Short mmCIF file of C-alpha atoms in Angstrom, two decimals:
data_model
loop_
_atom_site.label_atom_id
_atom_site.label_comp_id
_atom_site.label_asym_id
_atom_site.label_seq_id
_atom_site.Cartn_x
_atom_site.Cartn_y
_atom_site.Cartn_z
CA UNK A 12 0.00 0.00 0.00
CA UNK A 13 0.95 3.44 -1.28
CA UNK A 14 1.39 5.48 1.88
CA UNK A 15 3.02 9.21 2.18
CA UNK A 16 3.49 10.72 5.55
CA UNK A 17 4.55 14.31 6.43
CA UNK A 18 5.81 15.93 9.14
CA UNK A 19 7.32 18.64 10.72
CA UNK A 20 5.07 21.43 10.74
CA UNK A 21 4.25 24.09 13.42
CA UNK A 22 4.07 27.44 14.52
CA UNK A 23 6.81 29.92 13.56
CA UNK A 24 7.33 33.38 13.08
CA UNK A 25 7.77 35.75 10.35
CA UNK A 26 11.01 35.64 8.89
CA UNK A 27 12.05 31.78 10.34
CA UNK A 28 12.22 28.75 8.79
CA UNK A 29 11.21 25.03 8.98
CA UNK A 30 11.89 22.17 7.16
CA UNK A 31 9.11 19.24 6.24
CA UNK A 32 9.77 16.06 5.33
CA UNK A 33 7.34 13.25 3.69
CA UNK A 34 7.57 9.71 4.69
CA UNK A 35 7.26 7.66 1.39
CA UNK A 36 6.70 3.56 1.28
CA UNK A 37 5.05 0.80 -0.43
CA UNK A 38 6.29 1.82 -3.96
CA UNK A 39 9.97 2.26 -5.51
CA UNK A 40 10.43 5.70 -4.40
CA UNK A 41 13.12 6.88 -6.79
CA UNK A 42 11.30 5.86 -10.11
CA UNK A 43 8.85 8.71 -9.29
CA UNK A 44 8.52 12.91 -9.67
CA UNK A 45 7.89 13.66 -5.86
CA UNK A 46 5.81 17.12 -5.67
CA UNK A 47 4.76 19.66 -2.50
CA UNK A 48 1.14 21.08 -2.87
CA UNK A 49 0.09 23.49 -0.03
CA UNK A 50 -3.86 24.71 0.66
CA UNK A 51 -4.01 27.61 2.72
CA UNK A 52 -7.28 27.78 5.37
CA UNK A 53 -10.30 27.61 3.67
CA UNK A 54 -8.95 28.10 0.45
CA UNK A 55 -7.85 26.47 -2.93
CA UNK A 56 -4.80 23.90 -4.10
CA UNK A 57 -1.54 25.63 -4.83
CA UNK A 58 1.12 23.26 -6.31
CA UNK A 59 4.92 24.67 -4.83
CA UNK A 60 7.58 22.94 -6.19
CA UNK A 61 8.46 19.54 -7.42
CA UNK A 62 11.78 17.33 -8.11
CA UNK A 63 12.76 14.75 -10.54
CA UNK A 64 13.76 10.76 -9.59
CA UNK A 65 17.56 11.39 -9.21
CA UNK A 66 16.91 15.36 -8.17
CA UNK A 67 18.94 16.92 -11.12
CA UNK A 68 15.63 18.53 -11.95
CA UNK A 69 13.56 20.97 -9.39
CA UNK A 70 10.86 23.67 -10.01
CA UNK A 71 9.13 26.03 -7.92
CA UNK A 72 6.09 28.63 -8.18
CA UNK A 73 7.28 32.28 -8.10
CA UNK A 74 6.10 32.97 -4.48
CA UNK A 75 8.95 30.61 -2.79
CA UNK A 76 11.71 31.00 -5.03
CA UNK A 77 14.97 31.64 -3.47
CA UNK A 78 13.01 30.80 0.57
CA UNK A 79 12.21 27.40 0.17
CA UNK A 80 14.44 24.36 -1.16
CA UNK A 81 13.20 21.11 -2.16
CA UNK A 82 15.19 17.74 -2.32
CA UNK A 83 14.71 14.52 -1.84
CA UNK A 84 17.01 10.96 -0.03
CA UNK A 85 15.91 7.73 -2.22
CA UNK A 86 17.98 5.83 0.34
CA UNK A 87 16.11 7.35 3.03
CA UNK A 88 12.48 6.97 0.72
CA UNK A 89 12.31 10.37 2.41
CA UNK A 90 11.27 14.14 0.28
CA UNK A 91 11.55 17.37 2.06
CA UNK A 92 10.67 21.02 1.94
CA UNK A 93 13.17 23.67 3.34
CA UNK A 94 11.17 26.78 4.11
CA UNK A 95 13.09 29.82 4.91
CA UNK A 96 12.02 33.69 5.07
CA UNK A 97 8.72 32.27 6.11
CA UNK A 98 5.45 34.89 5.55
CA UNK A 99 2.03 34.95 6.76
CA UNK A 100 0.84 34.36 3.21
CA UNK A 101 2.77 30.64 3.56
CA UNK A 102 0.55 29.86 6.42
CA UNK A 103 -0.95 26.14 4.87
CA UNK A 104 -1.26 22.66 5.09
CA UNK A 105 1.56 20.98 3.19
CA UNK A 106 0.32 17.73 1.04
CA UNK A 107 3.49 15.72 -0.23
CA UNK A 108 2.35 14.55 -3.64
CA UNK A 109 3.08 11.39 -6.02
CA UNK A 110 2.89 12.07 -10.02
CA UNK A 111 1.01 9.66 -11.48
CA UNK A 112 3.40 8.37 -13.88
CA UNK A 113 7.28 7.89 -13.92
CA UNK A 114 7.65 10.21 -17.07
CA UNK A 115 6.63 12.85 -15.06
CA UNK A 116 2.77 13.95 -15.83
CA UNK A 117 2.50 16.69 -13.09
CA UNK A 118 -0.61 14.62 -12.41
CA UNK A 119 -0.82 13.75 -8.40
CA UNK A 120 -2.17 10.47 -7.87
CA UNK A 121 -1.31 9.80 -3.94
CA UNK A 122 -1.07 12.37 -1.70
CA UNK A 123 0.06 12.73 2.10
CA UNK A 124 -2.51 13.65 5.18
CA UNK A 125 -0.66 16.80 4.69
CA UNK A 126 1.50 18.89 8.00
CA UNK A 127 -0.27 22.44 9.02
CA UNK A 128 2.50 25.19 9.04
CA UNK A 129 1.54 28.38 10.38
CA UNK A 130 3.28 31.50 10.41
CA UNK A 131 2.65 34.30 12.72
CA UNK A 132 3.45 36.36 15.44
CA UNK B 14 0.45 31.60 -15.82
CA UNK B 15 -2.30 29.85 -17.09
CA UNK B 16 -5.08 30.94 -14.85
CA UNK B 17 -7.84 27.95 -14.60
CA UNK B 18 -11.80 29.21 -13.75
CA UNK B 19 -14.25 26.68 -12.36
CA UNK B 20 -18.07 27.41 -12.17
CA UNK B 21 -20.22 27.13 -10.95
CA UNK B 22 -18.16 27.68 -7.43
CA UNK B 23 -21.40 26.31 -5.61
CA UNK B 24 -23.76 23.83 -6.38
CA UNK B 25 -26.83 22.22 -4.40
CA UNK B 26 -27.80 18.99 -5.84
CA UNK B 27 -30.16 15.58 -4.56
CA UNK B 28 -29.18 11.96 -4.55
CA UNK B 29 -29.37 10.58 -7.83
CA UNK B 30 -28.89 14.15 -9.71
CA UNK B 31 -26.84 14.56 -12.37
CA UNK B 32 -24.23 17.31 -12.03
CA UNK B 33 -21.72 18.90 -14.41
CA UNK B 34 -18.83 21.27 -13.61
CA UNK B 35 -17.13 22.92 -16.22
CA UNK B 36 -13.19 24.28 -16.06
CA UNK B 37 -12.03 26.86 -18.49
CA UNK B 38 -8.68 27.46 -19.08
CA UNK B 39 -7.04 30.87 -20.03
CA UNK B 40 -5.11 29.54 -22.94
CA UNK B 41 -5.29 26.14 -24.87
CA UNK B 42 -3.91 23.46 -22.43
CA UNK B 43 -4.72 20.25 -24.74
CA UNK B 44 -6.35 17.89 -22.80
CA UNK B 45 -3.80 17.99 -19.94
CA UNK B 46 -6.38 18.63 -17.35
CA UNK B 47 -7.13 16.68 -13.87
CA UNK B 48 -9.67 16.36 -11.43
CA UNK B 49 -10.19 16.06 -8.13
CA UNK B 50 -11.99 15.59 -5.11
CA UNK B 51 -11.58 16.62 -1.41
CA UNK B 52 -13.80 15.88 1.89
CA UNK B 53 -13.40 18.34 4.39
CA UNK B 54 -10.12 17.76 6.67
CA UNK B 55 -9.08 14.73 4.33
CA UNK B 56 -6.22 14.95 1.13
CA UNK B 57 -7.34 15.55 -2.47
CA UNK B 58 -8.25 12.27 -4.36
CA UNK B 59 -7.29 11.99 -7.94
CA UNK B 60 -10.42 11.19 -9.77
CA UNK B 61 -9.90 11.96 -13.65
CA UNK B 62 -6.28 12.87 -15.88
CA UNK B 63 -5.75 13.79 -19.44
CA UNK B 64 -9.38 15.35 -19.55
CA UNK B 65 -11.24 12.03 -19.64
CA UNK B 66 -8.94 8.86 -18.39
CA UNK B 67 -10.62 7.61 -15.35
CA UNK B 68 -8.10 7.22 -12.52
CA UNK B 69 -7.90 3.41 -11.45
CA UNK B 70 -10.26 2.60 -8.35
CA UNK B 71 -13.12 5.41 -9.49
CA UNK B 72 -16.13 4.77 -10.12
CA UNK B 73 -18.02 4.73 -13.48
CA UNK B 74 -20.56 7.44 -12.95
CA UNK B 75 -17.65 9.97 -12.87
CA UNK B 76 -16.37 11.10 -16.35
CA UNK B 77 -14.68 14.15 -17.95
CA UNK B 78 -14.58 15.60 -21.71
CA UNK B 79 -12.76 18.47 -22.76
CA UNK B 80 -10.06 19.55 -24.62
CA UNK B 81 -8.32 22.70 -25.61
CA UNK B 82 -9.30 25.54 -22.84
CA UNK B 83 -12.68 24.25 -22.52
CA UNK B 84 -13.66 21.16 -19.95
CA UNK B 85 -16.24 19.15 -18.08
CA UNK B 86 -16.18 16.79 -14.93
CA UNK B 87 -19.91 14.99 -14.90
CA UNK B 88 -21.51 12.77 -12.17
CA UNK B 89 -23.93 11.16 -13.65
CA UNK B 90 -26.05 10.21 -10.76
CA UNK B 91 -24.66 11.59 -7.10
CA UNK B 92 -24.23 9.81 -4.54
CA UNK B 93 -24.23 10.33 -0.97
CA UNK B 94 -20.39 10.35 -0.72
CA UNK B 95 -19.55 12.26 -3.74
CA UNK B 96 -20.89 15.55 -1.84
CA UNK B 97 -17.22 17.15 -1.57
CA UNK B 98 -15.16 20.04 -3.24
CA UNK B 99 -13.96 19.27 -6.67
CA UNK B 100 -10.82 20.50 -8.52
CA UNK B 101 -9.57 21.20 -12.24
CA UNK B 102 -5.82 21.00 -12.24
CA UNK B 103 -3.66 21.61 -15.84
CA UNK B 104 -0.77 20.06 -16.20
CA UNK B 105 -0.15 21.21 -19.67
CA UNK B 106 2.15 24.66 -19.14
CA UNK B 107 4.71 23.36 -15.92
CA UNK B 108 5.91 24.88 -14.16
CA UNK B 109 3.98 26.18 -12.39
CA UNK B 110 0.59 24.04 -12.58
CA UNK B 111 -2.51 25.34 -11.64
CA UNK B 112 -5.39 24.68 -10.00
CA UNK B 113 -9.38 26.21 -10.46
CA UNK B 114 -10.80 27.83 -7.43
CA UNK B 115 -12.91 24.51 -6.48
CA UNK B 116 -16.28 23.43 -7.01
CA UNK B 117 -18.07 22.94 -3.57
CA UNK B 118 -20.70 20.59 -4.10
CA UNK B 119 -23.69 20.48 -1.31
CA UNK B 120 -26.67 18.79 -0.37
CA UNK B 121 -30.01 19.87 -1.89
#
């Protein structure tokens, strides 16, 4: 059974940082795109950034480039999100997202229970 | 960007209805649209990709059609579980994709 598991959210103030990771098992980890998809309260699905099998490929949305890092440990079956420069506006709960397909289809076909990260004062 | 529009954003709807949600993108995205569905407090669940394939483990009365910038997700005849939030997603211009606004589907 496909299962994803994050962690590592919390409370933290404007300007710090936190890192998430995702738990990955019951499927070859490094054959597949690994993706971060946040949902602030009450509001719609915003994809964030995404990596490639071996990580030689990453892409983020405007709004966290250059604060948050993604990467990935296939030995570890283990993805992460490192969130720096924090802002209210990143207050959301993190899903850790599988594509669909090894070719890469941007297409998210299991998804975490997702970590809450709130930022504020 | 490709910006992605969902309507209606609200729909009421009885047992056994048959509902239809469109998704209209802001520039021609093929047919690389998904969709999905959330439950309150629970992850999104992949329910349709490349505009009509039906993701492995849904059921039959969901379907989608669409191509180009203009799509549909249909439910041919609800079900007490299907009452949820629904998603378009493209996956055509990445990065970044995009998601609509949601579709929040309620009890008549």
């Amino acid at each position: 059974e496909v299962q994803l598991v994050e962690s590592g959210g919390g409370l933290v103030q404007p300007g710090g940082s936190l890192r998430l990771s995702c738990a990955a098992s019951g499927f070859t980890f490094s054959s597949y795109w690994m993706s971060w998809v946040r949902q602030a309260p009450g509001k719609g699905l915003e994809w964030v950034a995404n990596i490639k099998q071996d990580g030689s490929e990453k892409y983020y949305v405007d709004s966290v480039k250059g604060r948050f890092t993604i990467s990935r440990d296939n030995a570890k079956n283990s993805l992460y999100l490192q969130m720096n420069s924090l802002r209210a506006e990143d207050t959301a709960v993190y899903y850790c997202a599988r594509d669909l397909a090894v070719a890469g289809t941007a297409y998210f076909d299991y998804w975490g229970q997702g970590t809450l990260v709130t930022v504020s004062s | 960007d490709i910006q992605m529009t969902q309507s209606p954003s609200s729909v009421s709807a009885s047992v056994g209805d048959r509902v239809t949600i469109t998704c209209r993108a802001s520039q021609g995205i093929s047919s690389w649209l998904a969709w999905y569905q959330q439950k309150p407090g629970k992850a999104p669940k992949l329910l349709i990709y490349a505009a009509s394939s039906l993701q492995s483990g849904v059921p039959s009365r969901f379907s989608g059609s669409g191509s180009g910038t203009d799509f549909t997700l249909t439910i041919s005849s609800l079900q007490p579980e299907d009452f949820a939030t629904y998603y378009c997603q493209q996956a055509n211009s990445f990065p970044p994709s995009t998601f609509g606004q949601g579709t929040k589907l309620e009890i008549k």
